[in-house]
């Protein structure tokens, strides 16, 4: 039987009688059999115990001291003469006679194959009447077998615990390799299906196994074989040389077959269908191993390979091959049970890891799609954002942020937090974010947006609670309007380095129902930075929310002083610096962060007019536009701008009842906005040859860089943009 030590020394082979050497590379120095037994008294040669005829038994012989003839040893002598000791390898003959009077016998403790009880000093005393030496031999052998089985069970327990510690696929496979090499095998190959099935998925193509990982005890050159005893010596013994096994080569290459397609009805398919591990010398495995490893690689002879299918909850997901070198004992029948335990725990762990990976992938995709892929960069404001999940194991949550361009070069800034950290919270967050985007496109006031979000949350369920902060920034007026629904207040960092917490009415969370929301309008000076965040940034188990807000304010002021008081700190670096304030115990919740740097639009870059809905309005609009271009030095755009302004204003005057607005904005582009009180949005269509109209939007679409139309609560706005010529444009 093969022992499975729990230490890192590897298996310890038994020492043959007569003083053989240990197996190379297994951590024990050879011990001469003559040193196994010592006596404290010199005994004449005639009185020394005569060895029994058990030299070929294969197990170590215990020390025997007797002053009687072998014929007087009783039942033990009869069993020795019948060859019972040779059939029970590993058992020791406890003694076949009486020791010399007054001469204690001491066995060397720790010798291979020595039982602790037999290693203890024994005083020389005649055995009790009727206690023959055969009884001692049988008892000692059973103790040795029990110890080896106990080591085997301890190894299985330690190996399965190591496999179970892995979370992802690579950790589980690595745990199997580290647990079995070198304690159970000298090398291992792990094949897994490619792709791995998830749940109840059915494969649509052929079943393919891919070599996932290999591991071995030591390099090929360090086998410990004597010089000249390489492949020739192994081949002479009828075994396969270790250097021929399909393992990772010294340069890291993969000589084993990396891919293996399982042929229906083939030997490998039959072995995998049987689920149970089999020896490489078994009838079916002899043909299955070449299919798995490749026909170019020889198959080890004898019981030096175990092919163990890896079966998950519903199907076989791979196979593991355990290999032993010729200089080590071959596998035994009980080793198949060990391989079965290892394969079962590994397969179930891989199954769970695949399911966990799929759930994590779904969670990541859900969270990614719920949040914006990228932030817009509207005129007059720069934006940056960050999102951190609460933990790697809880990668979905209800925190979100958004930036929505609005008519008039304005932008809506939104930050919200849905209660909980589950897929349900993320789904509710997605619905509220979609609702906020829809309401923003209607150009509703911030307080009205929160009111409609509150109604939507109540429709989703009675326990759907969320906090939200909605702000609208106007770069022309340099003002910002903010409404709050139970969210932490924003922090404004001024250009001079002063950071202040804005006084915004807190309001009730979304989903409470029956409450009013109040909006405030504040100055948004150029160069200032507005920071919107969720409570995960400022609240944790170690600090309350107001302490965290004060720490955030101080951090922003310190960062601004370090970068200088005459210019604002870089926006991306500012976000990273804010997140650095989090300590080890501050990651209790998701964190969403949105930073907005106000740049504004100078009054000299804005031209604004009101036009009565009359037939003369298009002509007046052309004259106003021509004067503005002359003031800005953009006369090159006069022809294009006058044509497009004439078409858009003509459409507005046709349906408007109140004055039409015309506004020109000079930034990195030239933007024209025409507003009227008609809610009907223009649609581009193909005009027929007999039609007198219907070609205005076609011209706008061909000449403008971009154009669009936005419905407002009081009507609509049609806008288009023209690139600035030469050095005026953005590079």
XYZ file of C-alpha atoms in Angstrom:
731
model
C 0.000 0.000 0.000
C 1.204 3.521 -0.787
C 1.451 6.024 2.048
C 0.211 9.610 1.775
C 2.130 11.770 4.242
C 0.631 15.044 5.304
C 3.981 16.854 5.335
C 5.695 18.423 2.330
C 8.340 15.717 2.158
C 6.385 13.576 -0.240
C 5.695 9.850 0.118
C 8.156 7.823 2.170
C 8.782 4.347 0.725
C 9.456 1.408 2.917
C 13.021 0.147 3.253
C 13.577 -3.376 2.076
C 15.258 -5.835 4.379
C 18.934 -6.080 3.860
C 19.507 -2.315 3.506
C 18.212 -0.935 0.183
C 18.154 2.710 -0.882
C 15.094 4.933 -0.818
C 13.396 6.106 -3.996
C 15.201 9.203 -5.317
C 13.642 12.583 -4.786
C 11.284 11.629 -1.954
C 13.009 13.286 0.970
C 14.493 10.282 2.935
C 18.093 9.168 3.127
C 18.802 5.413 2.889
C 18.925 3.611 6.217
C 20.849 0.405 6.489
C 18.890 -2.535 7.757
C 21.728 -3.356 10.152
C 21.005 -0.100 12.020
C 17.341 -0.927 12.516
C 17.993 -3.138 15.511
C 20.582 -2.577 18.185
C 21.288 -4.370 21.456
C 22.962 -3.022 24.563
C 24.741 -6.313 25.298
C 27.174 -8.314 23.202
C 25.693 -11.675 22.267
C 27.642 -14.673 20.989
C 27.166 -15.430 17.357
C 25.515 -18.715 18.226
C 22.915 -16.901 20.313
C 21.961 -14.301 17.622
C 18.495 -14.792 16.124
C 18.442 -16.614 12.844
C 16.452 -14.791 10.103
C 13.459 -16.514 8.703
C 13.023 -17.232 5.013
C 11.165 -13.960 4.223
C 13.780 -12.135 2.164
C 11.476 -11.894 -0.846
C 8.474 -10.609 1.060
C 9.101 -7.019 0.000
C 8.476 -5.594 3.502
C 10.921 -4.631 6.231
C 11.780 -7.215 8.844
C 11.628 -6.401 12.512
C 14.401 -7.270 14.999
C 14.215 -10.746 16.434
C 16.235 -12.026 19.410
C 15.802 -15.556 20.645
C 17.683 -18.202 22.546
C 15.567 -21.103 21.345
C 15.432 -23.090 18.185
C 13.050 -22.094 15.429
C 11.161 -25.330 15.879
C 10.049 -24.172 19.332
C 8.490 -20.904 18.183
C 4.999 -22.282 18.024
C 2.320 -20.921 15.695
C 4.446 -17.980 14.540
C 7.137 -20.269 13.266
C 4.605 -22.358 11.406
C 3.236 -19.260 9.624
C 6.755 -18.197 8.685
C 7.511 -21.641 7.258
C 4.275 -21.569 5.255
C 5.214 -18.214 3.615
C 2.519 -16.146 5.336
C 4.982 -13.312 5.944
C 5.769 -13.120 2.206
C 2.084 -12.775 1.265
C 1.461 -10.001 3.827
C 3.911 -7.340 2.624
C 4.726 -4.667 5.147
C 3.990 -6.782 8.247
C 6.774 -7.287 10.753
C 7.469 -10.310 12.810
C 7.415 -9.030 16.358
C 9.677 -11.870 17.614
C 9.875 -15.610 17.485
C 11.537 -16.388 20.741
C 12.412 -15.123 24.154
C 14.971 -12.303 24.494
C 18.133 -12.811 26.484
C 17.664 -12.247 30.166
C 18.664 -8.793 31.223
C 19.317 -7.603 27.676
C 16.706 -4.986 26.650
C 16.012 -4.640 22.943
C 15.528 -1.159 21.432
C 14.146 -0.461 17.924
C 15.176 2.697 16.077
C 12.282 5.162 16.143
C 11.359 6.761 12.866
C 12.724 4.020 10.622
C 10.599 3.387 7.562
C 7.937 0.841 8.199
C 8.425 0.940 11.963
C 5.352 1.186 14.141
C 5.560 3.681 17.009
C 4.580 0.981 19.449
C 7.326 -1.325 18.186
C 9.835 1.540 18.296
C 9.433 1.979 22.046
C 12.025 0.333 24.307
C 11.026 -3.133 25.418
C 12.500 -4.690 28.563
C 13.752 -8.196 28.196
C 11.138 -10.464 29.715
C 9.782 -13.765 28.495
C 6.425 -13.497 26.795
C 3.368 -14.624 28.653
C 2.233 -18.157 28.274
C 0.192 -18.659 25.167
C 1.218 -15.325 23.631
C 2.927 -16.575 20.489
C 4.889 -14.362 18.157
C 2.311 -14.758 15.402
C -0.210 -12.698 17.313
C 2.255 -9.842 17.551
C 2.991 -9.965 13.834
C -0.653 -9.857 12.890
C -1.452 -6.980 15.214
C 1.518 -4.914 14.127
C 0.689 -5.412 10.428
C -2.900 -4.326 10.965
C -1.696 -1.188 12.747
C 0.575 -0.364 9.794
C -2.270 -0.815 7.317
C -4.533 1.334 9.487
C -1.885 4.052 9.597
C -1.519 4.057 5.854
C -5.266 4.237 5.344
C -5.425 7.076 7.848
C -2.737 8.939 5.902
C -4.729 8.349 2.751
C -7.861 9.820 4.296
C -5.949 12.798 5.674
C -4.491 13.446 2.233
C -7.937 13.352 0.615
C -9.275 15.749 3.225
C -6.410 18.209 2.812
C -6.578 18.008 -1.003
C -10.326 18.584 -1.185
C -10.047 21.531 1.190
C -7.402 23.078 -1.016
C -9.536 22.560 -4.106
C -12.583 24.012 -2.370
C -10.698 27.209 -1.498
C -10.645 28.248 -5.154
C -13.290 30.647 -6.431
C -12.538 31.011 -10.103
C -11.648 28.339 -12.637
C -7.882 28.804 -12.577
C -7.699 28.691 -8.780
C -9.592 25.393 -8.638
C -7.457 23.726 -11.306
C -4.298 25.046 -9.670
C -5.489 23.714 -6.316
C -5.919 20.244 -7.819
C -2.412 20.310 -9.300
C -0.745 21.612 -6.148
C -2.577 19.128 -3.933
C -1.693 16.038 -5.974
C 1.880 16.775 -7.094
C 4.069 15.261 -5.660
C 2.068 13.657 -2.868
C -0.224 11.553 -5.033
C 1.387 11.675 -8.477
C 4.550 12.938 -10.116
C 2.674 14.730 -12.882
C -0.874 15.729 -13.788
C -2.658 16.960 -16.902
C -6.059 18.630 -16.684
C -8.298 18.826 -19.766
C -11.533 20.841 -19.814
C -14.254 21.213 -22.404
C -13.915 24.165 -24.730
C -16.153 26.031 -24.308
C -17.301 24.987 -20.859
C -21.072 24.501 -20.707
C -23.021 26.738 -18.353
C -26.063 25.428 -16.537
C -28.461 23.602 -18.854
C -26.754 24.694 -22.071
C -26.523 21.986 -24.670
C -23.460 21.818 -26.928
C -24.307 22.412 -30.560
C -20.991 21.285 -32.060
C -18.504 18.477 -31.408
C -17.196 18.044 -27.862
C -13.624 19.336 -27.671
C -11.246 19.058 -24.708
C -8.519 21.674 -24.254
C -5.400 21.193 -22.160
C -5.992 23.655 -19.323
C -2.960 23.049 -17.104
C -0.071 20.660 -16.538
C 2.127 20.256 -13.500
C 5.024 18.011 -12.521
C 7.310 17.313 -9.622
C 10.691 18.290 -11.083
C 12.424 18.867 -14.415
C 13.218 15.949 -16.665
C 16.967 16.212 -16.041
C 16.495 15.843 -12.265
C 14.834 12.447 -12.170
C 17.547 11.037 -9.899
C 18.184 8.063 -12.151
C 21.714 6.749 -12.233
C 23.833 7.730 -15.208
C 23.120 5.397 -18.083
C 19.771 4.322 -16.609
C 17.545 6.651 -18.614
C 14.994 5.505 -21.105
C 16.894 2.310 -21.680
C 16.674 1.203 -18.088
C 13.033 2.124 -17.871
C 12.263 0.431 -21.118
C 14.062 -2.701 -20.013
C 11.846 -2.845 -16.970
C 8.768 -2.605 -19.166
C 7.939 0.929 -18.032
C 7.778 4.310 -19.792
C 10.555 6.810 -19.152
C 9.392 9.984 -17.397
C 11.011 12.130 -20.063
C 8.557 10.720 -22.586
C 5.473 11.722 -20.633
C 3.444 14.534 -22.304
C 4.271 17.327 -19.859
C 5.428 20.893 -20.125
C 8.921 20.907 -21.536
C 11.910 22.734 -20.025
C 11.278 25.702 -22.323
C 7.613 25.870 -21.367
C 6.272 24.303 -24.557
C 3.289 21.956 -24.645
C 4.291 18.689 -26.299
C 0.986 17.139 -25.269
C -2.011 17.568 -27.537
C -3.616 20.889 -26.665
C -6.951 20.095 -28.297
C -8.731 16.766 -28.438
C -12.046 16.184 -30.177
C -14.050 13.354 -28.620
C -15.195 11.008 -31.335
C -18.662 9.573 -30.707
C -18.354 5.872 -29.978
C -14.575 6.102 -29.470
C -12.627 4.675 -26.568
C -12.235 8.079 -24.885
C -15.965 8.742 -25.154
C -16.705 5.379 -23.510
C -14.285 6.019 -20.633
C -15.716 9.485 -20.023
C -19.224 8.099 -20.178
C -18.313 5.587 -17.477
C -17.400 8.486 -15.149
C -15.237 6.290 -12.875
C -11.423 6.656 -12.914
C -9.537 3.808 -14.589
C -5.915 2.732 -14.779
C -4.009 3.524 -17.928
C -3.495 -0.219 -18.423
C -7.236 -0.951 -18.386
C -8.804 -2.248 -21.564
C -10.621 0.925 -22.566
C -8.016 3.375 -21.267
C -5.269 1.894 -23.447
C -7.047 3.280 -26.495
C -8.464 6.356 -24.746
C -5.150 7.848 -23.615
C -3.693 8.108 -27.149
C -6.856 9.949 -28.200
C -6.401 12.390 -25.347
C -2.634 12.859 -25.348
C -2.019 12.451 -29.055
C -0.896 9.500 -31.102
C 2.736 10.695 -31.122
C 3.149 10.129 -27.399
C 3.556 6.639 -25.897
C 1.242 5.502 -23.155
C 2.779 4.467 -19.820
C 2.575 0.769 -19.126
C 1.257 -0.829 -16.009
C -0.649 1.020 -13.326
C 1.346 4.255 -13.612
C -1.442 6.363 -15.113
C -4.996 7.075 -13.968
C -7.553 8.618 -16.302
C -10.238 10.316 -14.200
C -13.287 11.897 -15.901
C -14.409 15.228 -14.435
C -18.184 15.163 -14.143
C -20.092 18.222 -13.047
C -23.687 18.328 -11.944
C -25.137 17.346 -15.321
C -22.381 16.235 -17.698
C -18.713 15.403 -18.065
C -16.744 18.631 -18.357
C -13.209 17.312 -18.694
C -10.637 14.743 -17.639
C -7.553 14.554 -15.411
C -4.567 12.280 -16.024
C -2.394 11.330 -13.013
C 1.074 9.979 -13.831
C 3.817 8.308 -11.809
C 7.424 7.771 -12.809
C 9.060 4.316 -13.001
C 11.171 4.992 -9.900
C 8.041 5.176 -7.749
C 5.504 2.579 -6.674
C 2.671 2.096 -9.126
C -0.880 3.121 -8.308
C -2.971 0.730 -6.229
C -6.625 -0.146 -6.338
C -7.455 2.238 -3.500
C -5.819 5.067 -5.455
C -8.738 4.923 -7.859
C -10.992 5.946 -4.975
C -8.651 8.844 -4.189
C -8.683 9.949 -7.833
C -12.481 9.713 -7.861
C -12.735 11.986 -4.822
C -10.331 14.527 -6.301
C -12.091 14.481 -9.682
C -15.545 14.882 -8.111
C -14.583 17.853 -5.948
C -12.730 19.489 -8.825
C -15.588 19.052 -11.290
C -18.197 20.391 -8.898
C -15.946 23.339 -8.067
C -15.436 24.081 -11.762
C -19.177 23.880 -12.320
C -19.785 26.432 -9.583
C -16.951 28.635 -10.822
C -18.431 28.681 -14.322
C -21.854 29.597 -12.964
C -20.310 32.277 -10.762
C -18.361 33.621 -13.724
C -21.515 33.792 -15.809
C -23.366 35.611 -13.032
C -20.463 38.029 -12.609
C -20.411 38.619 -16.363
C -24.154 39.300 -16.386
C -23.778 41.632 -13.419
C -20.932 43.515 -15.075
C -22.818 43.821 -18.343
C -25.967 44.958 -16.547
C -24.077 47.574 -14.577
C -22.172 48.726 -17.653
C -25.298 49.134 -19.747
C -27.092 50.951 -16.945
C -24.311 53.532 -16.742
C -23.308 55.793 -19.638
C -20.529 54.475 -21.864
C -19.040 57.942 -22.052
C -19.911 61.421 -20.954
C -20.793 64.124 -23.472
C -18.703 67.256 -23.620
C -21.275 70.016 -24.142
C -20.365 73.598 -24.748
C -19.210 75.525 -21.692
C -18.644 72.594 -19.295
C -16.186 69.737 -18.879
C -17.205 66.484 -17.213
C -15.496 63.542 -15.486
C -16.939 60.577 -13.602
C -16.021 57.556 -11.509
C -17.916 54.458 -10.394
C -16.738 51.931 -7.788
C -18.777 48.878 -6.704
C -19.066 48.044 -3.043
C -16.918 44.893 -3.449
C -15.728 42.452 -6.077
C -18.380 39.982 -4.940
C -21.157 42.594 -5.213
C -20.449 44.344 -8.484
C -23.981 45.587 -9.096
C -25.787 48.279 -7.230
C -28.234 51.115 -7.499
C -25.867 54.080 -7.864
C -25.889 55.966 -11.163
C -24.842 59.221 -12.737
C -25.678 60.914 -16.010
C -25.096 64.056 -18.061
C -27.790 65.011 -20.572
C -27.360 67.835 -23.120
C -30.347 70.180 -23.225
C -31.472 72.850 -25.685
C -29.744 76.187 -25.410
C -26.327 74.596 -24.748
C -27.464 73.671 -21.269
C -26.674 70.355 -19.583
C -28.523 68.332 -16.935
C -26.368 66.669 -14.245
C -27.926 63.714 -12.417
C -26.696 61.502 -9.559
C -28.903 58.902 -7.867
C -28.764 55.989 -5.452
C -31.307 53.158 -5.287
C -31.535 51.264 -2.021
C -29.724 47.897 -2.036
C -26.864 46.123 -3.856
C -28.652 43.511 -5.915
C -29.727 42.860 -9.465
C -33.145 44.233 -8.519
C -31.573 47.500 -7.389
C -29.658 47.752 -10.648
C -32.824 47.084 -12.669
C -34.751 49.770 -10.783
C -31.837 52.145 -11.247
C -31.960 51.530 -14.999
C -35.662 52.323 -15.140
C -35.265 55.512 -13.113
C -32.316 56.611 -15.242
C -34.313 56.052 -18.428
C -37.209 58.016 -16.966
C -34.876 60.873 -16.010
C -33.469 61.006 -19.543
C -36.961 61.152 -21.017
C -38.057 63.902 -18.646
C -34.879 65.877 -19.312
C -35.564 65.877 -23.047
C -38.897 67.532 -22.288
C -36.938 70.368 -20.652
C -38.942 70.143 -17.456
C -37.768 72.095 -14.392
C -35.633 70.095 -11.932
C -38.363 69.965 -9.294
C -40.849 68.612 -11.866
C -38.356 65.941 -12.933
C -38.025 64.693 -9.344
C -41.799 64.719 -8.934
C -42.259 62.468 -11.970
C -39.432 60.201 -10.794
C -41.230 59.844 -7.462
C -44.397 58.768 -9.259
C -42.454 56.286 -11.376
C -40.822 54.751 -8.280
C -44.224 54.253 -6.672
C -45.467 52.492 -9.799
C -42.494 50.113 -9.618
C -43.361 49.056 -6.059
C -44.170 50.266 -2.598
C -40.650 49.622 -1.283
C -38.717 51.161 -4.184
C -36.727 53.929 -2.511
C -33.996 56.087 -4.034
C -32.256 59.393 -3.546
C -31.509 61.708 -6.443
C -30.002 65.101 -7.167
C -30.916 66.846 -10.435
C -29.140 70.012 -11.604
C -29.304 72.079 -14.813
C -26.358 74.270 -15.774
C -26.732 77.167 -18.206
C -23.340 78.276 -19.577
C -24.777 81.486 -21.051
C -26.248 82.858 -17.811
C -23.587 81.149 -15.599
C -26.344 79.834 -13.326
C -27.242 76.409 -12.053
C -30.632 75.182 -10.799
C -30.605 72.272 -8.325
C -33.367 70.104 -6.825
C -32.665 67.423 -4.210
C -34.556 64.270 -3.186
C -32.908 63.066 0.028
C -29.397 63.063 -1.488
C -26.157 64.359 0.066
C -25.583 68.019 -0.907
C -23.065 68.847 -3.667
C -19.731 70.549 -3.019
C -18.577 73.536 -5.090
C -14.837 74.186 -5.428
C -14.159 77.786 -6.409
C -11.256 78.951 -8.534
C -9.464 80.498 -5.550
C -9.349 77.200 -3.659
C -12.370 77.689 -1.414
C -14.673 74.661 -1.157
C -18.238 75.039 0.104
C -21.143 72.681 0.681
C -24.104 74.108 -1.231
C -27.233 74.762 0.783
C -29.874 72.813 -1.090
C -33.200 71.788 0.506
C -32.772 68.045 1.220
C -36.295 66.922 0.318
C -37.693 63.410 0.755
C -36.338 60.351 -1.066
C -37.940 59.225 -4.294
C -40.664 56.669 -3.686
C -42.080 58.185 -0.486
C -44.904 59.926 -2.350
C -47.027 62.932 -1.478
C -44.115 65.372 -1.004
C -43.068 68.488 -2.877
C -39.572 69.153 -4.127
C -37.986 72.576 -4.030
C -35.364 73.887 -6.457
C -32.792 76.614 -5.837
C -30.871 78.701 -8.400
C -27.235 79.492 -7.622
C -24.279 81.171 -9.299
C -21.919 78.943 -11.267
C -18.806 81.082 -11.835
C -16.358 80.163 -14.580
C -13.516 77.990 -13.345
C -15.524 76.500 -10.474
C -15.986 72.731 -10.091
C -19.211 71.092 -8.924
C -18.888 67.658 -7.331
C -21.944 65.371 -7.217
C -21.579 62.038 -5.392
C -23.451 59.244 -3.633
C -23.352 58.543 0.076
C -20.856 55.684 -0.332
C -18.116 58.303 -0.684
C -18.814 60.064 2.619
C -20.553 57.495 4.836
C -19.280 54.202 6.272
C -19.224 52.166 9.463
C -16.378 54.332 10.751
C -17.887 57.774 10.124
C -21.250 59.440 9.733
C -22.327 61.243 6.587
C -21.682 64.801 7.791
C -18.194 63.933 9.007
C -17.487 62.465 5.588
C -18.841 65.546 3.813
C -16.572 67.781 5.871
C -13.580 65.560 5.069
C -14.491 65.765 1.379
C -14.663 69.545 1.524
C -11.263 69.735 3.219
C -9.774 67.332 0.694
C -10.971 69.441 -2.224
C -9.596 72.623 -0.653
C -6.219 70.975 -0.004
C -6.003 69.684 -3.564
C -6.817 73.134 -4.971
C -4.102 74.758 -2.840
C -1.523 72.235 -4.029
C -2.246 72.944 -7.694
C -2.298 76.709 -7.250
C -4.953 79.317 -6.601
C -4.834 80.929 -10.039
C -6.027 77.888 -11.979
C -8.287 74.894 -11.366
C -6.842 71.404 -10.705
C -7.084 68.865 -13.567
C -10.521 67.291 -13.517
C -9.490 63.622 -13.904
C -6.746 63.945 -11.305
C -9.194 65.643 -8.962
C -11.563 62.642 -9.159
C -8.722 60.236 -8.406
C -7.574 62.346 -5.484
C -11.086 62.391 -4.037
C -11.276 58.599 -4.148
C -7.912 58.355 -2.373
C -9.548 59.682 0.781
C -11.275 56.323 1.238
C -9.785 54.204 3.998
C -9.767 50.397 4.476
C -13.162 50.418 6.208
C -14.838 53.023 4.022
C -15.984 50.750 1.169
C -19.387 49.761 2.513
C -21.444 51.029 -0.418
C -21.257 51.766 -4.116
C -19.693 55.067 -5.112
C -20.791 57.220 -8.030
C -18.939 60.467 -8.642
C -19.655 63.185 -11.230
C -17.486 66.292 -11.506
C -18.400 69.289 -13.686
C -15.936 72.100 -14.470
C -17.853 75.278 -15.397
C -16.310 77.222 -18.250
C -19.369 79.107 -19.464
C -19.841 81.108 -22.631
C -18.773 84.739 -22.659
C -21.520 87.304 -23.413
C -19.489 88.549 -26.360
C -19.905 85.112 -27.986
C -23.703 85.154 -27.783
C -26.194 86.913 -30.091
C -29.931 86.750 -29.279
C -33.037 88.132 -31.046
C -36.828 87.905 -30.928
C -38.687 87.709 -34.257
C -42.419 88.275 -34.685
C -44.126 85.499 -36.680
C -44.458 87.552 -39.846
C -43.480 87.109 -43.454
C -40.569 89.531 -42.995
C -39.033 87.432 -40.187
C -36.719 85.349 -42.455
C -35.237 88.489 -44.043
C -34.627 90.103 -40.655
C -33.024 86.865 -39.402
C -30.580 86.893 -42.355
C -29.557 90.507 -41.604
C -29.026 89.782 -37.886
C -26.917 86.740 -38.676
C -24.780 88.674 -41.183
C -24.053 91.411 -38.632
C -23.056 88.877 -35.951
C -20.645 87.119 -38.318
C -19.072 90.448 -39.254
C -18.542 91.263 -35.561
C -16.858 87.866 -34.974
C -14.787 87.947 -38.132
C -16.567 84.936 -39.658
C -17.730 86.421 -42.941
C -16.727 83.196 -44.718
C -19.804 81.519 -43.223
C -22.270 84.202 -44.361
C -23.668 82.379 -47.379
C -24.200 79.035 -45.608
C -25.558 80.583 -42.419
C -27.984 82.929 -44.170
C -29.391 80.078 -46.285
C -29.907 77.726 -43.315
C -31.271 80.445 -41.010
C -33.768 81.466 -43.686
C -35.049 77.882 -44.072
C -35.379 77.171 -40.334
C -36.994 80.520 -39.470
C -39.459 80.145 -42.369
C -40.635 76.782 -40.959
C -40.954 78.263 -37.456
C -42.951 81.279 -38.599
C -45.345 79.049 -40.526
C -46.585 77.297 -37.335
C -45.740 79.776 -34.512
C -48.250 82.036 -32.816
C -45.847 83.831 -30.475
C -42.468 85.460 -31.173
C -39.718 83.225 -32.535
C -36.306 83.236 -30.834
C -33.014 83.232 -32.750
C -29.704 82.694 -30.947
C -26.164 82.343 -32.271
C -23.370 80.895 -30.101
C -19.693 81.064 -30.988
C -17.628 78.404 -29.240
C -15.549 75.734 -30.949
C -18.380 75.669 -33.531
C -21.011 78.124 -34.678
C -24.362 77.023 -33.254
C -27.717 78.426 -34.331
C -30.908 77.810 -32.304
C -34.431 78.723 -33.440
C -37.301 78.269 -30.972
C -41.070 78.545 -31.375
C -44.208 77.582 -29.475
C -45.289 74.739 -31.787
C -44.709 71.253 -30.296
C -44.642 69.543 -33.701
C -41.082 68.429 -34.542
C -39.874 68.783 -38.140
C -39.135 65.598 -40.056
C -36.948 65.312 -43.109
C -38.722 63.815 -46.124
C -38.063 63.390 -49.817
C -39.915 66.048 -51.804
C -41.554 65.121 -55.085
C -40.720 66.952 -58.302
C -44.080 68.752 -58.279
C -43.779 69.905 -54.638
C -42.996 73.568 -54.056
C -41.640 73.010 -50.548
C -40.212 70.266 -48.355
C -36.560 70.805 -49.282
C -35.494 73.063 -46.391
C -34.404 70.292 -43.994
C -32.684 68.524 -46.866
C -30.439 71.572 -47.273
C -29.858 71.776 -43.519
C -28.860 68.111 -43.431
C -26.381 68.559 -46.318
C -24.724 71.837 -45.258
C -24.679 71.615 -41.445
C -22.230 69.505 -39.487
C -24.994 68.445 -37.102
C -28.603 69.351 -36.599
C -31.536 68.298 -34.464
C -34.846 69.237 -32.890
C -35.895 69.054 -29.242
C -39.435 69.275 -27.890
C -39.853 71.594 -24.903
C -42.690 72.113 -22.464
C -43.375 75.435 -24.218
C -42.715 74.318 -27.800
C -39.558 73.169 -29.569
C -36.055 74.210 -30.564
C -34.435 73.423 -33.914
C -30.664 73.792 -33.969
C -27.730 73.218 -36.297
C -23.944 73.639 -36.133
C -21.370 74.867 -38.649
C -17.612 74.316 -38.281
C -15.515 77.427 -37.817
C -13.073 78.159 -40.631
C -9.289 78.194 -40.309
C -7.754 79.119 -36.944
C -11.174 79.765 -35.360
C -12.050 76.079 -35.252
C -10.964 73.613 -32.594
C -7.962 71.521 -33.501
